[in-house]
Amino acid sequence: MQTANPLPNTAFETMQTVAIEVTNEHRVQALRRAYPLPVTIGRGGTCDIQLDPDNRAISRVHVEIVEENGRTVLYNRASNANATRVEGRGLQPGERVEMHTGYSISIFGYTLKLIEPAHIGIAFADRITLTVTKEFHLVPGSAVLAYEAPGGLVVEPAANLSELNTEALGGSLTMLFYFDGEQPTLAILANPAHTEVLLDRGMIHQQALYLRPLDTIEFGTTRIEVLSVGQPGIVCDNPGCRVVNAADGSVICRLCGSPLSVGGPTLRQRRI
Ligand SMILES: [Zn+2]
């Protein structure tokens, strides 16, 4: 019986997320992202989704989306009636609305739509400590950009792929993870220093490849793991490996061959 770490899961198993597409009247291209609940939306800088900070009609925290007994629920925090609309209906201050995929929230020129949740998660970890530093859920239509900068790897959602200027990124190793609803894909947009990018199922020679759950990509000091959201997994006990294995009855690690603690905890909490 494993007792060393009472947290049996990573965030990927436990975290209830909501996928939201944000558009506003000035911006044609939508931003699509998954957010762990609770999510705050408003003009305040601490909101998970910050709307126009200069529009005083929008409250600092305008709405909050929370998890209640497995349901996704919106609380209207705006102090004026009809400052928030859900499915076209104006809400009263403090009103509570249960939310479902496809529902739209309108707030002063912004439309926030709940979209289909993600099935693929991308976890960025330090290759030495194997601590997960960033996680993204690839929802349909979303993209994540990762590039090397003087301070380390920068990982950020990419809103408008057609406006991506990779030359402006300083000519460093630049990767794009995207999901068009068909296949999650990794594209290497630039690699001027010819950094070796390793994929556990073979070297990456091509500029773009389809990703599969449990792919592990390594370069420099970074490890990137591709995970199935909501699927249990077993983290390898070997402190130098720690990759996620499928909970499919395997007894040895797919990468290093160490025995797996079958029957013990599945994915362990590795978030910072
Ligand atoms: Zn291993």
mmCIF file of C-alpha atoms and ligand atoms in Angstrom:
data_model
loop_
_atom_site.group_PDB
_atom_site.id
_atom_site.type_symbol
_atom_site.label_atom_id
_atom_site.label_comp_id
_atom_site.label_asym_id
_atom_site.label_seq_id
_atom_site.Cartn_x
_atom_site.Cartn_y
_atom_site.Cartn_z
ATOM 1 C CA MET A 1 0.000 0.000 0.000
ATOM 2 C CA GLN A 2 1.431 3.344 -1.068
ATOM 3 C CA THR A 3 1.174 5.946 1.642
ATOM 4 C CA ALA A 4 4.048 8.270 0.756
ATOM 5 C CA ASN A 5 1.845 10.545 -1.275
ATOM 6 C CA PRO A 6 -1.845 10.621 -0.431
ATOM 7 C CA LEU A 7 -2.686 12.557 -3.588
ATOM 8 C CA PRO A 8 -3.588 9.840 -6.066
ATOM 9 C CA ASN A 9 -3.976 11.885 -9.197
ATOM 10 C CA THR A 10 -2.513 14.616 -11.280
ATOM 11 C CA ALA A 11 -4.531 17.621 -12.097
ATOM 12 C CA PHE A 12 -5.404 15.977 -15.368
ATOM 13 C CA GLU A 13 -7.505 13.410 -13.579
ATOM 14 C CA THR A 14 -9.031 15.527 -10.870
ATOM 15 C CA MET A 15 -9.293 19.014 -12.223
ATOM 16 C CA GLN A 16 -12.693 19.870 -13.598
ATOM 17 C CA THR A 17 -12.164 22.222 -16.460
ATOM 18 C CA VAL A 18 -14.342 24.270 -18.736
ATOM 19 C CA ALA A 19 -13.388 25.103 -22.319
ATOM 20 C CA ILE A 20 -14.294 28.640 -23.364
ATOM 21 C CA GLU A 21 -14.137 30.483 -26.657
ATOM 22 C CA VAL A 22 -13.780 34.245 -26.196
ATOM 23 C CA THR A 23 -14.633 36.653 -28.983
ATOM 24 C CA ASN A 24 -15.329 40.333 -28.962
ATOM 25 C CA GLU A 25 -16.771 42.701 -31.477
ATOM 26 C CA HIS A 26 -13.335 44.125 -32.364
ATOM 27 C CA ARG A 27 -11.533 40.843 -32.769
ATOM 28 C CA VAL A 28 -12.551 38.342 -35.425
ATOM 29 C CA GLN A 29 -10.298 35.553 -34.239
ATOM 30 C CA ALA A 30 -11.519 33.693 -31.184
ATOM 31 C CA LEU A 31 -9.338 32.584 -28.293
ATOM 32 C CA ARG A 32 -10.168 29.020 -27.239
ATOM 33 C CA ARG A 33 -8.798 27.621 -24.031
ATOM 34 C CA ALA A 34 -9.578 25.245 -21.209
ATOM 35 C CA TYR A 35 -9.584 26.645 -17.686
ATOM 36 C CA PRO A 36 -9.612 24.795 -14.371
ATOM 37 C CA LEU A 37 -12.656 25.716 -12.287
ATOM 38 C CA PRO A 38 -13.354 28.081 -10.670
ATOM 39 C CA VAL A 39 -12.947 30.662 -13.454
ATOM 40 C CA THR A 40 -13.320 34.388 -12.863
ATOM 41 C CA ILE A 41 -14.210 36.729 -15.717
ATOM 42 C CA GLY A 42 -14.175 40.525 -15.502
ATOM 43 C CA ARG A 43 -12.102 43.651 -16.113
ATOM 44 C CA GLY A 44 -9.864 43.087 -13.074
ATOM 45 C CA GLY A 45 -6.264 42.054 -13.650
ATOM 46 C CA THR A 46 -6.597 39.033 -11.372
ATOM 47 C CA CYS A 47 -9.403 37.466 -13.430
ATOM 48 C CA ASP A 48 -8.664 34.245 -15.290
ATOM 49 C CA ILE A 49 -10.266 35.859 -18.324
ATOM 50 C CA GLN A 50 -9.682 39.583 -18.321
ATOM 51 C CA LEU A 51 -12.053 41.626 -20.437
ATOM 52 C CA ASP A 52 -11.446 45.264 -21.415
ATOM 53 C CA PRO A 53 -9.821 46.794 -18.281
ATOM 54 C CA ASP A 54 -10.892 50.290 -19.388
ATOM 55 C CA ASN A 55 -14.586 49.493 -19.715
ATOM 56 C CA ARG A 56 -16.085 50.575 -16.390
ATOM 57 C CA ALA A 57 -19.415 48.987 -17.277
ATOM 58 C CA ILE A 58 -17.732 45.648 -16.694
ATOM 59 C CA SER A 59 -17.255 44.718 -13.033
ATOM 60 C CA ARG A 60 -13.826 43.784 -11.719
ATOM 61 C CA VAL A 61 -15.174 40.267 -11.211
ATOM 62 C CA HIS A 62 -18.220 40.169 -13.443
ATOM 63 C CA VAL A 63 -19.067 36.472 -13.428
ATOM 64 C CA GLU A 64 -17.665 33.406 -11.782
ATOM 65 C CA ILE A 65 -17.970 29.855 -13.101
ATOM 66 C CA VAL A 66 -17.637 27.160 -10.458
ATOM 67 C CA GLU A 67 -18.050 23.429 -10.015
ATOM 68 C CA GLU A 68 -20.978 22.360 -7.837
ATOM 69 C CA ASN A 69 -21.498 18.625 -7.338
ATOM 70 C CA GLY A 70 -20.023 17.881 -10.749
ATOM 71 C CA ARG A 71 -22.084 20.567 -12.479
ATOM 72 C CA THR A 72 -20.781 23.741 -14.083
ATOM 73 C CA VAL A 73 -22.511 26.747 -12.555
ATOM 74 C CA LEU A 74 -22.262 30.461 -13.337
ATOM 75 C CA TYR A 75 -22.749 33.112 -10.636
ATOM 76 C CA ASN A 76 -23.472 36.593 -11.868
ATOM 77 C CA ARG A 77 -21.336 39.004 -9.791
ATOM 78 C CA ALA A 78 -22.277 42.111 -11.793
ATOM 79 C CA SER A 79 -24.122 44.630 -9.635
ATOM 80 C CA ASN A 80 -26.519 45.814 -12.355
ATOM 81 C CA ALA A 81 -29.365 43.852 -13.898
ATOM 82 C CA ASN A 82 -28.892 42.743 -17.517
ATOM 83 C CA ALA A 83 -25.130 43.454 -17.458
ATOM 84 C CA THR A 84 -24.672 39.740 -18.126
ATOM 85 C CA ARG A 85 -26.711 37.693 -20.566
ATOM 86 C CA VAL A 86 -26.736 33.905 -20.808
ATOM 87 C CA GLU A 87 -28.302 32.478 -23.957
ATOM 88 C CA GLY A 88 -29.661 35.971 -24.614
ATOM 89 C CA ARG A 89 -31.452 36.305 -21.274
ATOM 90 C CA GLY A 90 -30.418 39.150 -18.960
ATOM 91 C CA LEU A 91 -29.386 38.055 -15.470
ATOM 92 C CA GLN A 92 -30.135 39.629 -12.111
ATOM 93 C CA PRO A 93 -27.292 40.440 -9.678
ATOM 94 C CA GLY A 94 -26.283 37.262 -7.851
ATOM 95 C CA GLU A 95 -28.261 35.004 -10.174
ATOM 96 C CA ARG A 96 -27.077 31.402 -10.485
ATOM 97 C CA VAL A 97 -27.305 29.563 -13.830
ATOM 98 C CA GLU A 98 -26.325 25.986 -14.596
ATOM 99 C CA MET A 99 -24.156 25.958 -17.710
ATOM 100 C CA HIS A 100 -23.886 23.418 -20.533
ATOM 101 C CA THR A 101 -21.684 23.003 -23.603
ATOM 102 C CA GLY A 102 -22.825 25.428 -26.303
ATOM 103 C CA TYR A 103 -24.128 28.086 -23.905
ATOM 104 C CA SER A 104 -23.099 31.668 -24.618
ATOM 105 C CA ILE A 105 -22.426 34.428 -22.104
ATOM 106 C CA SER A 106 -22.593 38.018 -23.357
ATOM 107 C CA ILE A 107 -20.846 40.837 -21.485
ATOM 108 C CA PHE A 108 -20.647 44.264 -23.194
ATOM 109 C CA GLY A 109 -19.390 43.279 -26.630
ATOM 110 C CA TYR A 110 -17.765 40.051 -25.511
ATOM 111 C CA THR A 111 -19.161 36.625 -26.214
ATOM 112 C CA LEU A 112 -17.899 33.707 -24.169
ATOM 113 C CA LYS A 113 -19.076 30.335 -25.378
ATOM 114 C CA LEU A 114 -18.682 27.032 -23.564
ATOM 115 C CA ILE A 115 -17.190 24.624 -26.091
ATOM 116 C CA GLU A 116 -16.507 20.909 -26.187
ATOM 117 C CA PRO A 117 -14.030 19.934 -23.470
ATOM 118 C CA ALA A 118 -10.490 18.807 -24.211
ATOM 119 C CA HIS A 119 -9.298 15.232 -24.469
ATOM 120 C CA ILE A 120 -5.615 16.009 -24.828
ATOM 121 C CA GLY A 121 -3.460 17.753 -22.248
ATOM 122 C CA ILE A 122 0.094 18.982 -22.702
ATOM 123 C CA ALA A 123 2.259 19.106 -19.577
ATOM 124 C CA PHE A 124 5.560 21.011 -19.600
ATOM 125 C CA ALA A 125 8.073 19.798 -17.034
ATOM 126 C CA ASP A 126 11.637 20.500 -16.014
ATOM 127 C CA ARG A 127 13.693 17.602 -17.344
ATOM 128 C CA ILE A 128 15.890 17.478 -14.221
ATOM 129 C CA THR A 129 13.396 17.887 -11.371
ATOM 130 C CA LEU A 130 10.506 16.476 -13.466
ATOM 131 C CA THR A 131 8.234 19.023 -11.855
ATOM 132 C CA VAL A 132 5.325 20.072 -14.051
ATOM 133 C CA THR A 133 5.560 23.819 -14.571
ATOM 134 C CA LYS A 134 2.713 24.405 -17.041
ATOM 135 C CA GLU A 135 -0.285 22.494 -18.301
ATOM 136 C CA PHE A 136 -2.563 23.192 -21.209
ATOM 137 C CA HIS A 137 -5.651 21.417 -22.424
ATOM 138 C CA LEU A 138 -5.905 21.403 -26.202
ATOM 139 C CA VAL A 139 -9.539 22.093 -26.932
ATOM 140 C CA PRO A 140 -10.717 21.946 -30.556
ATOM 141 C CA GLY A 141 -9.468 25.028 -32.358
ATOM 142 C CA SER A 142 -6.873 25.884 -29.745
ATOM 143 C CA ALA A 143 -3.126 26.249 -30.031
ATOM 144 C CA VAL A 144 -0.226 26.661 -27.645
ATOM 145 C CA LEU A 145 3.069 28.243 -28.592
ATOM 146 C CA ALA A 146 6.331 27.273 -26.848
ATOM 147 C CA TYR A 147 9.606 29.046 -27.597
ATOM 148 C CA GLU A 148 12.987 29.473 -26.012
ATOM 149 C CA ALA A 149 13.763 32.877 -24.551
ATOM 150 C CA PRO A 150 16.677 34.134 -22.420
ATOM 151 C CA GLY A 151 14.686 33.497 -19.202
ATOM 152 C CA GLY A 152 13.714 29.968 -20.219
ATOM 153 C CA LEU A 153 10.927 28.358 -22.184
ATOM 154 C CA VAL A 154 7.899 30.583 -22.775
ATOM 155 C CA VAL A 155 4.570 28.776 -23.106
ATOM 156 C CA GLU A 156 1.501 30.750 -24.091
ATOM 157 C CA PRO A 157 -1.814 30.257 -25.857
ATOM 158 C CA ALA A 158 -1.721 31.338 -29.500
ATOM 159 C CA ALA A 159 -4.849 33.186 -30.485
ATOM 160 C CA ASN A 160 -4.388 33.941 -34.123
ATOM 161 C CA LEU A 161 -2.256 31.498 -36.067
ATOM 162 C CA SER A 162 -2.444 33.492 -39.281
ATOM 163 C CA GLU A 163 -0.789 36.431 -37.522
ATOM 164 C CA LEU A 164 2.021 34.391 -36.007
ATOM 165 C CA ASN A 165 5.345 36.042 -36.742
ATOM 166 C CA THR A 166 7.962 33.443 -35.926
ATOM 167 C CA GLU A 167 10.794 35.707 -37.036
ATOM 168 C CA ALA A 168 9.816 38.137 -34.305
ATOM 169 C CA LEU A 169 10.338 35.384 -31.753
ATOM 170 C CA GLY A 170 14.092 35.903 -31.988
ATOM 171 C CA GLY A 171 14.887 32.959 -34.187
ATOM 172 C CA SER A 172 14.872 30.501 -31.296
ATOM 173 C CA LEU A 173 13.448 26.977 -31.119
ATOM 174 C CA THR A 174 9.718 27.513 -31.579
ATOM 175 C CA MET A 175 7.014 24.865 -31.335
ATOM 176 C CA LEU A 176 3.310 25.030 -31.907
ATOM 177 C CA PHE A 177 0.881 22.521 -30.414
ATOM 178 C CA TYR A 178 -2.531 22.682 -32.018
ATOM 179 C CA PHE A 179 -5.704 20.725 -32.301
ATOM 180 C CA ASP A 180 -7.990 21.293 -35.256
ATOM 181 C CA GLY A 181 -10.589 18.882 -33.876
ATOM 182 C CA GLU A 182 -9.168 15.955 -35.837
ATOM 183 C CA GLN A 183 -5.644 15.240 -34.604
ATOM 184 C CA PRO A 184 -3.464 16.972 -32.042
ATOM 185 C CA THR A 185 -0.387 18.137 -33.900
ATOM 186 C CA LEU A 186 3.079 19.410 -33.059
ATOM 187 C CA ALA A 187 4.739 21.705 -35.560
ATOM 188 C CA ILE A 188 8.332 22.865 -35.173
ATOM 189 C CA LEU A 189 8.188 26.363 -36.624
ATOM 190 C CA ALA A 190 11.833 27.267 -36.153
ATOM 191 C CA ASN A 191 14.941 25.497 -34.933
ATOM 192 C CA PRO A 192 17.863 27.659 -36.014
ATOM 193 C CA ALA A 193 20.375 26.075 -33.605
ATOM 194 C CA HIS A 194 19.319 22.565 -34.704
ATOM 195 C CA THR A 195 18.478 21.612 -31.125
ATOM 196 C CA GLU A 196 17.918 17.883 -30.823
ATOM 197 C CA VAL A 197 14.228 17.241 -30.164
ATOM 198 C CA LEU A 198 13.608 13.705 -28.927
ATOM 199 C CA LEU A 199 10.311 11.868 -29.079
ATOM 200 C CA ASP A 200 10.141 8.681 -27.034
ATOM 201 C CA ARG A 201 8.827 6.743 -30.015
ATOM 202 C CA GLY A 202 11.588 7.969 -32.329
ATOM 203 C CA MET A 203 13.510 11.043 -33.393
ATOM 204 C CA ILE A 204 11.588 13.970 -34.762
ATOM 205 C CA HIS A 205 12.784 14.503 -38.318
ATOM 206 C CA GLN A 206 9.753 16.093 -39.886
ATOM 207 C CA GLN A 207 8.513 19.590 -39.211
ATOM 208 C CA ALA A 208 5.057 18.505 -38.092
ATOM 209 C CA LEU A 209 3.701 15.314 -36.617
ATOM 210 C CA TYR A 210 0.504 14.016 -35.081
ATOM 211 C CA LEU A 211 0.693 13.621 -31.336
ATOM 212 C CA ARG A 212 -0.557 10.587 -29.447
ATOM 213 C CA PRO A 213 -1.461 10.324 -25.773
ATOM 214 C CA LEU A 214 1.620 9.433 -23.661
ATOM 215 C CA ASP A 215 4.057 10.868 -26.186
ATOM 216 C CA THR A 216 7.057 12.316 -24.376
ATOM 217 C CA ILE A 217 9.133 15.008 -26.065
ATOM 218 C CA GLU A 218 12.465 16.193 -24.679
ATOM 219 C CA PHE A 219 14.900 18.928 -25.614
ATOM 220 C CA GLY A 220 17.324 21.047 -23.591
ATOM 221 C CA THR A 221 16.013 21.153 -20.033
ATOM 222 C CA THR A 222 12.384 20.631 -21.040
ATOM 223 C CA ARG A 223 10.192 17.558 -21.079
ATOM 224 C CA ILE A 224 6.739 17.724 -22.615
ATOM 225 C CA GLU A 225 4.173 15.014 -21.940
ATOM 226 C CA VAL A 226 1.033 14.452 -23.974
ATOM 227 C CA LEU A 227 -1.751 13.101 -21.767
ATOM 228 C CA SER A 228 -5.311 11.925 -22.182
ATOM 229 C CA VAL A 229 -7.490 14.151 -20.040
ATOM 230 C CA GLY A 230 -9.464 12.103 -17.543
ATOM 231 C CA GLN A 231 -7.609 8.852 -18.262
ATOM 232 C CA PRO A 232 -5.849 7.243 -15.336
ATOM 233 C CA GLY A 233 -2.123 6.625 -15.662
ATOM 234 C CA ILE A 234 0.760 5.350 -13.571
ATOM 235 C CA VAL A 235 3.850 7.459 -13.034
ATOM 236 C CA CYS A 236 7.110 5.530 -13.201
ATOM 237 C CA ASP A 237 8.794 5.209 -9.762
ATOM 238 C CA ASN A 238 12.277 5.574 -11.230
ATOM 239 C CA PRO A 239 13.275 9.069 -10.037
ATOM 240 C CA GLY A 240 15.224 9.643 -13.243
ATOM 241 C CA CYS A 241 12.284 8.708 -15.476
ATOM 242 C CA ARG A 242 8.846 9.495 -14.009
ATOM 243 C CA VAL A 243 7.026 9.211 -17.318
ATOM 244 C CA VAL A 244 3.319 8.505 -17.348
ATOM 245 C CA ASN A 245 2.341 4.968 -18.299
ATOM 246 C CA ALA A 246 -1.119 3.826 -19.338
ATOM 247 C CA ALA A 247 -3.045 2.087 -16.550
ATOM 248 C CA ASP A 248 -3.602 -0.884 -18.834
ATOM 249 C CA GLY A 249 -2.149 -3.648 -16.687
ATOM 250 C CA SER A 250 1.473 -3.069 -17.733
ATOM 251 C CA VAL A 251 3.874 -3.959 -14.922
ATOM 252 C CA ILE A 252 7.017 -2.299 -16.279
ATOM 253 C CA CYS A 253 7.638 1.253 -17.416
ATOM 254 C CA ARG A 254 7.301 1.667 -21.172
ATOM 255 C CA LEU A 255 10.398 3.871 -21.273
ATOM 256 C CA CYS A 256 12.947 2.659 -18.704
ATOM 257 C CA GLY A 257 11.653 -0.822 -17.871
ATOM 258 C CA SER A 258 11.420 -0.197 -14.115
ATOM 259 C CA PRO A 259 8.646 -2.050 -12.260
ATOM 260 C CA LEU A 260 5.459 -0.013 -11.881
ATOM 261 C CA SER A 261 3.547 0.229 -8.610
ATOM 262 C CA VAL A 262 0.476 -1.460 -10.002
ATOM 263 C CA GLY A 263 -2.434 -1.206 -7.605
ATOM 264 C CA GLY A 264 -0.891 1.812 -5.922
ATOM 265 C CA PRO A 265 -1.717 5.386 -6.702
ATOM 266 C CA THR A 266 -2.177 6.257 -10.325
ATOM 267 C CA LEU A 267 -0.984 9.614 -11.562
ATOM 268 C CA ARG A 268 0.625 11.503 -8.737
ATOM 269 C CA GLN A 269 0.239 15.146 -8.038
ATOM 270 C CA ARG A 270 3.215 16.763 -9.733
ATOM 271 C CA ARG A 271 2.016 20.306 -10.164
ATOM 272 C CA ILE A 272 4.000 23.104 -8.620
HETATM 273 ZN ZN ZN B 1 10.377 4.739 -16.270
#
